[in-house]
Coordinates of C-alpha atoms in Angstrom, one line a residue:
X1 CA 0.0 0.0 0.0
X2 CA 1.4 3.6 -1.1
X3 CA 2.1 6.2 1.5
X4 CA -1.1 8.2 1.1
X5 CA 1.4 11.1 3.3
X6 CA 2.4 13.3 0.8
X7 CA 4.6 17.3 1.6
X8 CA 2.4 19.9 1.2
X9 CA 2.0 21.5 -2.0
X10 CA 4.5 25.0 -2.3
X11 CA 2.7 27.5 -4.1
X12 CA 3.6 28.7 -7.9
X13 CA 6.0 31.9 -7.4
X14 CA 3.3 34.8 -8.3
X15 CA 6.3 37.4 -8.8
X16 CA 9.4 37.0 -9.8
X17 CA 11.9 39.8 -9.9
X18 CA 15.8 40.7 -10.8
X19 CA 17.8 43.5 -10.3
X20 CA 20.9 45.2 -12.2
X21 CA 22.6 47.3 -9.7
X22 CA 24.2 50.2 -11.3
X23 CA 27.9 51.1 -9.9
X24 CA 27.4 53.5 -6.7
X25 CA 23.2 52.6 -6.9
X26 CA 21.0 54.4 -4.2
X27 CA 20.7 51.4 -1.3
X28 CA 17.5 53.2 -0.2
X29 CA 15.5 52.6 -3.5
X30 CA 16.7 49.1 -3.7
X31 CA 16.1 47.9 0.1
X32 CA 12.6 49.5 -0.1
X33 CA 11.7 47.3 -3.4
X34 CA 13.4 44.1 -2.6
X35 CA 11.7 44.8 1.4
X36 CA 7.9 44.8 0.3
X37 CA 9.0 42.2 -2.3
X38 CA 10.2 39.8 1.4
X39 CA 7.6 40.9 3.3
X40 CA 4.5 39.6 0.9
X41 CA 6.6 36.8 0.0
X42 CA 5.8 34.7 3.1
X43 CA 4.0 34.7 6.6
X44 CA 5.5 37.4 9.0
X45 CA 8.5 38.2 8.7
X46 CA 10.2 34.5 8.0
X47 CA 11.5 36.3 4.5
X48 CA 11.3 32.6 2.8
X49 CA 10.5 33.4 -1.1
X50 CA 7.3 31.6 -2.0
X51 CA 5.0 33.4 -3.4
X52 CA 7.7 35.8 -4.3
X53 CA 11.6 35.2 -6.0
X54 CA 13.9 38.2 -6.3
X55 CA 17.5 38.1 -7.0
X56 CA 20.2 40.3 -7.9
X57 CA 22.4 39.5 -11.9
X58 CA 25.6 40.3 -12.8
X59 CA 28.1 39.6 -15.5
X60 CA 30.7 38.7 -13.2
X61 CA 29.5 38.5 -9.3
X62 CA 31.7 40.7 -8.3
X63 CA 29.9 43.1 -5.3
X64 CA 28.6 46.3 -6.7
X65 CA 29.0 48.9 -4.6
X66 CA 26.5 51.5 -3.3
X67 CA 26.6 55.2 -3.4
X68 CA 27.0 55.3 0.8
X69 CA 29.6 52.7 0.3
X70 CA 27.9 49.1 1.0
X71 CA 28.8 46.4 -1.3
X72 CA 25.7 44.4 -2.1
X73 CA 27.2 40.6 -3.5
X74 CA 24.9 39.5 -7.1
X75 CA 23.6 35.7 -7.0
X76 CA 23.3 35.2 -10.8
X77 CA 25.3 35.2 -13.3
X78 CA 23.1 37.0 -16.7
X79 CA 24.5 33.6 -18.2
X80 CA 22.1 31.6 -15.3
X81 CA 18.9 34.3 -15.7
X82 CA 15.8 32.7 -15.7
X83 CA 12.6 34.4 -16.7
X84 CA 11.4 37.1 -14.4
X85 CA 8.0 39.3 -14.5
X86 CA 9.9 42.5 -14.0
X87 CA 13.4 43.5 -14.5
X88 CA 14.8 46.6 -11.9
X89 CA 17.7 48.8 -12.8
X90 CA 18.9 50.7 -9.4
X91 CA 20.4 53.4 -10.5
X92 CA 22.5 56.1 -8.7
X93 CA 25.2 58.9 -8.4
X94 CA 24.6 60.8 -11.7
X95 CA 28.2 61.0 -13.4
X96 CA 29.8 60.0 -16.6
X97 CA 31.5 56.9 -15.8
X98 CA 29.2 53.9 -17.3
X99 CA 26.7 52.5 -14.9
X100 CA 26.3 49.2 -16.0
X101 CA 28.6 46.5 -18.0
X102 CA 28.6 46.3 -21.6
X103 CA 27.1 43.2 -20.8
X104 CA 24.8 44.0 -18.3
X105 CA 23.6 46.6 -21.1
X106 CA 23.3 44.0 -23.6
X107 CA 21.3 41.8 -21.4
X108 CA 18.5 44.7 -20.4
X109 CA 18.5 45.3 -24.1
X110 CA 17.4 41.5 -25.0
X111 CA 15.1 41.7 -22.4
X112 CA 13.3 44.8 -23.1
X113 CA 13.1 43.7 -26.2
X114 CA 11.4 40.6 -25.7
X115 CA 8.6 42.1 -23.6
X116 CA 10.0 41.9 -19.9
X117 CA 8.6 44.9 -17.9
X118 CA 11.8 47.0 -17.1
X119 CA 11.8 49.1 -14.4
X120 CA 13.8 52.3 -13.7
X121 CA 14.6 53.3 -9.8
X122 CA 16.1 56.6 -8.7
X123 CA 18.2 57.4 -11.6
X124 CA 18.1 54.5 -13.3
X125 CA 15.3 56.3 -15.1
X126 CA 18.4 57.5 -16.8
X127 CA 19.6 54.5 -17.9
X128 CA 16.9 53.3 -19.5
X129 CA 16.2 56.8 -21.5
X130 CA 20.4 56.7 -22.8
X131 CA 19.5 53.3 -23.9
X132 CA 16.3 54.3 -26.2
X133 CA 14.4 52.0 -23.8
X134 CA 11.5 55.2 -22.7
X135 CA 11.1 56.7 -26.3
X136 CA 7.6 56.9 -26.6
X137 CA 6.9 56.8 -22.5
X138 CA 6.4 58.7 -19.9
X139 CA 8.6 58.4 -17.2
X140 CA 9.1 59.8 -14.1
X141 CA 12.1 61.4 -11.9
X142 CA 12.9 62.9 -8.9
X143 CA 12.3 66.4 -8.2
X144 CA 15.8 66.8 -7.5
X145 CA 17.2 65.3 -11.0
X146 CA 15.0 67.0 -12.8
X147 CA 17.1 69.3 -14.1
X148 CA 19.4 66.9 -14.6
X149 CA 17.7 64.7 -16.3
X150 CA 16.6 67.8 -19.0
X151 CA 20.2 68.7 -19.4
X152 CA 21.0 65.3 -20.3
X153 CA 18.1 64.4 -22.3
X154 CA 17.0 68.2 -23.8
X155 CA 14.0 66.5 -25.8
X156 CA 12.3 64.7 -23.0
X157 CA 10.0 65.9 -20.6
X158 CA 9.6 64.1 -17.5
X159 CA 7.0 63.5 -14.8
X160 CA 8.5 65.1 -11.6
X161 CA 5.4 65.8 -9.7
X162 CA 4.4 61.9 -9.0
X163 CA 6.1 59.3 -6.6
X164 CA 6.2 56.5 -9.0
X165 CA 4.6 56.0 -13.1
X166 CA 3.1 53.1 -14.9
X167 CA 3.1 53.5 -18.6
X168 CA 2.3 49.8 -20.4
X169 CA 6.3 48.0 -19.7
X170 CA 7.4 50.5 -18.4
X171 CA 7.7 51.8 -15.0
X172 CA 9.6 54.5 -13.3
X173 CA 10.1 55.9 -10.0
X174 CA 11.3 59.1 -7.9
X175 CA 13.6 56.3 -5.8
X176 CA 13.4 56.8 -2.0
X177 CA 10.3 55.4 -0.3
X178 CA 8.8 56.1 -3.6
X179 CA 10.4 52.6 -4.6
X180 CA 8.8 50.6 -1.8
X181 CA 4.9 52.3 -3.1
X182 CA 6.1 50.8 -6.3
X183 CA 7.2 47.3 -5.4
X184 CA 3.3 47.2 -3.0
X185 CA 1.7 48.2 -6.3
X186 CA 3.2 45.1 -8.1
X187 CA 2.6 42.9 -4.9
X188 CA -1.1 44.2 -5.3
X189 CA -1.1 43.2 -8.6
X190 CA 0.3 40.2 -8.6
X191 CA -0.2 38.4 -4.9
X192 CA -3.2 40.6 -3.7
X193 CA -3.7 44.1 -2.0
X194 CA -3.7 42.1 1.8
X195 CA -0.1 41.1 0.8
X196 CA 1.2 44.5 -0.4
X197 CA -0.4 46.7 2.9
X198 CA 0.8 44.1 5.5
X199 CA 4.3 44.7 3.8
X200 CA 4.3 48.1 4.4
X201 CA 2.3 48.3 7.4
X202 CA 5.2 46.4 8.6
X203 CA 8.0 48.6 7.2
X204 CA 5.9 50.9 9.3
X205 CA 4.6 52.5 6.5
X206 CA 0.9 53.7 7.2
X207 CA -0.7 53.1 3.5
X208 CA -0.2 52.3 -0.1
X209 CA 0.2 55.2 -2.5
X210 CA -0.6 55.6 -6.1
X211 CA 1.9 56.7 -8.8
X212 CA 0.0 60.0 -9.0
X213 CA 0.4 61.2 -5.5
X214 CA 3.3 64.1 -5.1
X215 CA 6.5 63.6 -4.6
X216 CA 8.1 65.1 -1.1
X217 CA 10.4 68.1 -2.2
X218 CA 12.4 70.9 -0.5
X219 CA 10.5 72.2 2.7
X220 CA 8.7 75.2 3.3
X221 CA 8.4 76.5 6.8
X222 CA 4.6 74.9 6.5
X223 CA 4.0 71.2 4.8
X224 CA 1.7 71.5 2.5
X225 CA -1.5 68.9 2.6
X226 CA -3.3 70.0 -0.7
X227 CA -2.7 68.0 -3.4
X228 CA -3.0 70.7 -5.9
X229 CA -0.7 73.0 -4.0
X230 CA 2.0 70.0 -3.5
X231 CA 2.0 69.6 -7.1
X232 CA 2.2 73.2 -7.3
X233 CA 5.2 73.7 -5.4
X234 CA 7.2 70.9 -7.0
X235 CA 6.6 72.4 -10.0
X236 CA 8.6 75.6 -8.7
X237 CA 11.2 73.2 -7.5
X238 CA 11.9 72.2 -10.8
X239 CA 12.3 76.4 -12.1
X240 CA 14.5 77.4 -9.1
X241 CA 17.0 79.2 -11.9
X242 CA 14.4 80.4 -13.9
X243 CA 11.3 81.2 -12.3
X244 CA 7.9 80.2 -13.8
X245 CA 5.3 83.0 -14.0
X246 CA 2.2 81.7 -11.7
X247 CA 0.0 81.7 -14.4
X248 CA 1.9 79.3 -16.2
X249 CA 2.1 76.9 -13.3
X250 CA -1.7 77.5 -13.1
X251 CA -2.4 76.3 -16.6
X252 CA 0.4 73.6 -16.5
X253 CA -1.9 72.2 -13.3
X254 CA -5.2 72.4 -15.4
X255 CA -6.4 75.4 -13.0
X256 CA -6.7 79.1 -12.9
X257 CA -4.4 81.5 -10.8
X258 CA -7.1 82.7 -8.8
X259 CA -7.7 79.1 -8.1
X260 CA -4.4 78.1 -6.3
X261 CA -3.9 81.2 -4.6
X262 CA -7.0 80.2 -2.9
X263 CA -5.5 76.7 -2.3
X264 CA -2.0 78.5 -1.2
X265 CA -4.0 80.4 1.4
X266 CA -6.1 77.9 2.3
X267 CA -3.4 75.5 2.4
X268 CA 0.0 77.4 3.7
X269 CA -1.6 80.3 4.6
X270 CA 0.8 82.3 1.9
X271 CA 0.4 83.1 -1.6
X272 CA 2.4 81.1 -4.2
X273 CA 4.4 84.2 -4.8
X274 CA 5.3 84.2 -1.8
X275 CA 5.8 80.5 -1.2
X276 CA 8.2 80.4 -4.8
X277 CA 10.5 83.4 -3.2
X278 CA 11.0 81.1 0.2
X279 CA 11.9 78.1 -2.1
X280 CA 14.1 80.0 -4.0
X281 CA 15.6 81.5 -0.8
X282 CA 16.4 78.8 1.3
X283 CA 18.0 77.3 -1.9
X284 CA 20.3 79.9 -2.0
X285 CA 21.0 79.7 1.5
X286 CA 21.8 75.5 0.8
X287 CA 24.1 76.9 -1.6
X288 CA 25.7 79.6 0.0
X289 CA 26.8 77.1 3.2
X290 CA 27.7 74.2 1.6
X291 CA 29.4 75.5 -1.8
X292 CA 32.2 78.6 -2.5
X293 CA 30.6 79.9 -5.1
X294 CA 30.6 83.7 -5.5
X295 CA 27.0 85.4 -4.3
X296 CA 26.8 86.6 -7.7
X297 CA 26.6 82.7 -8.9
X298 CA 24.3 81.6 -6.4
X299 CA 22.4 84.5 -6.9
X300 CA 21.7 83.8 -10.7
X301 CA 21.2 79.6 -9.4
X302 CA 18.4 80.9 -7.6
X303 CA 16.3 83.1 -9.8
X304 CA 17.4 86.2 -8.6
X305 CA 18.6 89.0 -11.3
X306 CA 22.2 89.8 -9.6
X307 CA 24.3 89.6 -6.1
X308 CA 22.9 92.6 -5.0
X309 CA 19.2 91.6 -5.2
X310 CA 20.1 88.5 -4.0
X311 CA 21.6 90.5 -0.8
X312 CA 18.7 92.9 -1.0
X313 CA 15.5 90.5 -0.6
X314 CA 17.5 87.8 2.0
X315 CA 18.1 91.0 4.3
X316 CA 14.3 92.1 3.7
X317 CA 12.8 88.7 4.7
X318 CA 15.1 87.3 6.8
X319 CA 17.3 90.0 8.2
X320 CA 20.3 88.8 6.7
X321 CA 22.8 89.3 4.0
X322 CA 24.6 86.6 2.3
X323 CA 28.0 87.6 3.3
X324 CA 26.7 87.8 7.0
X325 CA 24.7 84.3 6.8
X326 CA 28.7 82.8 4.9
X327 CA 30.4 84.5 8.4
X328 CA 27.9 83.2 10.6
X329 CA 28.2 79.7 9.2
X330 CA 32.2 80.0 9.5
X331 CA 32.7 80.9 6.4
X332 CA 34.1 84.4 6.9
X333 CA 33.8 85.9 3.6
X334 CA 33.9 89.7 3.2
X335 CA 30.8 91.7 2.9
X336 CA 32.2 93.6 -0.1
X337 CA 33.3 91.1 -2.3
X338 CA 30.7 88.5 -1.2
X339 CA 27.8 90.7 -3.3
X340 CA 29.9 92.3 -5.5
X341 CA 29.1 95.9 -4.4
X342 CA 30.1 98.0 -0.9
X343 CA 27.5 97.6 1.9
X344 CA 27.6 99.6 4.9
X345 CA 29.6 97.7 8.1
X346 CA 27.5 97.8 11.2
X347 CA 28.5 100.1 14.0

């Protein structure tokens, strides 16, 4: 008589993920994924892969190391990959030395090509536009690359006002916690929406987000809890150098001017004039501690016409000049040459 006993039948893996980690990636973006991708994959927290599988390629196995300097050591060789449901490019430091192997490149080529998903994290957005992998979609940045990203790419526009973007096989995130909203979103799709908010309820992480909600940005001295006005100010984020008229950033919002001032007021209790010149202030007070660039330069960073308005509206709203903000923050340049014109010494 046959042993009627038989081991319990595992589960088919409902997601099945790899990663290319791009030289100096951001650690963040990928231990938020590869986190919510643990968490859903079993009971608890007991991290064994079975309704989930993730693992991290390479051309050689050699550990890649991370922007904040931890080496994360690949499992698979590209010559080993099976087939996944998504493939992830971590991206990171923004420079010109190549990110990934020429055959690492190769390999997300094939892929792409043969109708994997590809994903982009932090700025391995980047990496997929160099490679002519986003022509045709729109992706989504940080706040903070944004510029970058248009310097680099001068025809491309992208979405820098949203945490995370699905568009068909292609999906792109902001990076940060952004990337663990991203990897519940797949989890929901995939293993069920129980799965993805018990992962981040256990990353402590209150609820999912969708793509569309705004990104977190530079602060202002209130946070701001309007989604229109969010939007609003990340937009103004993006034109620091060259400030965009209101009425444009009306119209690029689908709204009227009169419309968001009410939401500004409502909102931060300050008008979006107002809220764009504290942006644009406090960014040239992040530049004028931690760079030695001339006020002139920061000045021109930061939207303002020359050194000496620069100097004029910092000691109007906050009582300060630049070269007296540099001294207080050790850096002890000289009032005269700091603006480019003579200002009175105090008595």
């Amino acid at each position: 008589m046959k042993n009627s006993a038989m081991p319990p039948a595992q589960p088919n893996k409902r997601l099945r993920v790899a990663f290319l980690l791009a030289g100096r990636f951001t650690l963040s973006a990928f231990a938020n994924f590869v986190d919510v991708l643990r968490l859903a994959a079993d009971e608890a927290d007991m991290s064994r892969p079975i309704l989930c599988e993730w693992t991290v390629l390479s051309d050689t196995l050699g550990p890649v190391r991370s922007s904040c300097g931890v080496r994360v050591q690949p499992d698979t060789r590209l010559r080993n990959a099976g087939s996944y449901d998504y493939l992830v490019v971590v991206g990171g430091l923004i420079s010109d030395e190549v990110a990934l192997s020429p055959a690492e490149l190769a390999y997300l080529r094939r892929q792409a090509a043969a109708g994997v998903p590809v994903v982009g994290l932090c700025t391995g957005v980047f990496i997929l536009q160099e490679l002519g992998l986003l022509k045709g979609y729109r992706c989504c940045v940080s706040w903070f690359h944004h510029q970058d990203f248009m310097d680099r790419f001068e025809a491309e526009t992208p979405v820098s006002d949203q945490i995370f973007v699905v568009d068909r096989d292609r999906l792109t995130c902001s990076g940060g916690h952004g990337a663990a909203h991203l990897a519940a979103f797949l989890v929901q799709r995939h293993i069920g929406q129980s799965a993805a908010i018990k992962s981040l309820n256990i990353m402590m992480i209150d609820e999912a987000m969708s793509g569309e909600k705004a990104q977190p940005g530079q602060a202002l001295t209130r946070r701001a809890r309007d989604e229109l006005v969010k939007r609003a100010v990340l937009r103004m984020q993006q034109h620091i150098e060259m400030p965009k008229p209101i009425d444009d950033i009306a119209r690029d919002l689908g709204t009227s001017r009169r419309t968001l001032e009410r939401r500004f007021l409502s909102d931060l209790n300050q008008t979006p004039l107002k809220a764009y010149l504290e942006l644009r202030l406090e960014r040239a007070l992040i530049r004028l501690r931690s760079s030695d660039a001339s006020v002139t330069e920061v000045a021109l960073a930061c939207g303002f016409c020359d050194g000496p308005h620069l100097s004029r509206t910092l000691k109007a709203e906050r009582g300060i000049t630049p070269a007296e903000y540099r001294k207080a923050q050790g850096g002890g340049a000289e009032p005269e040459l700091a603006v480019g014109v003579l200002l009175p010494r105090a008595e």
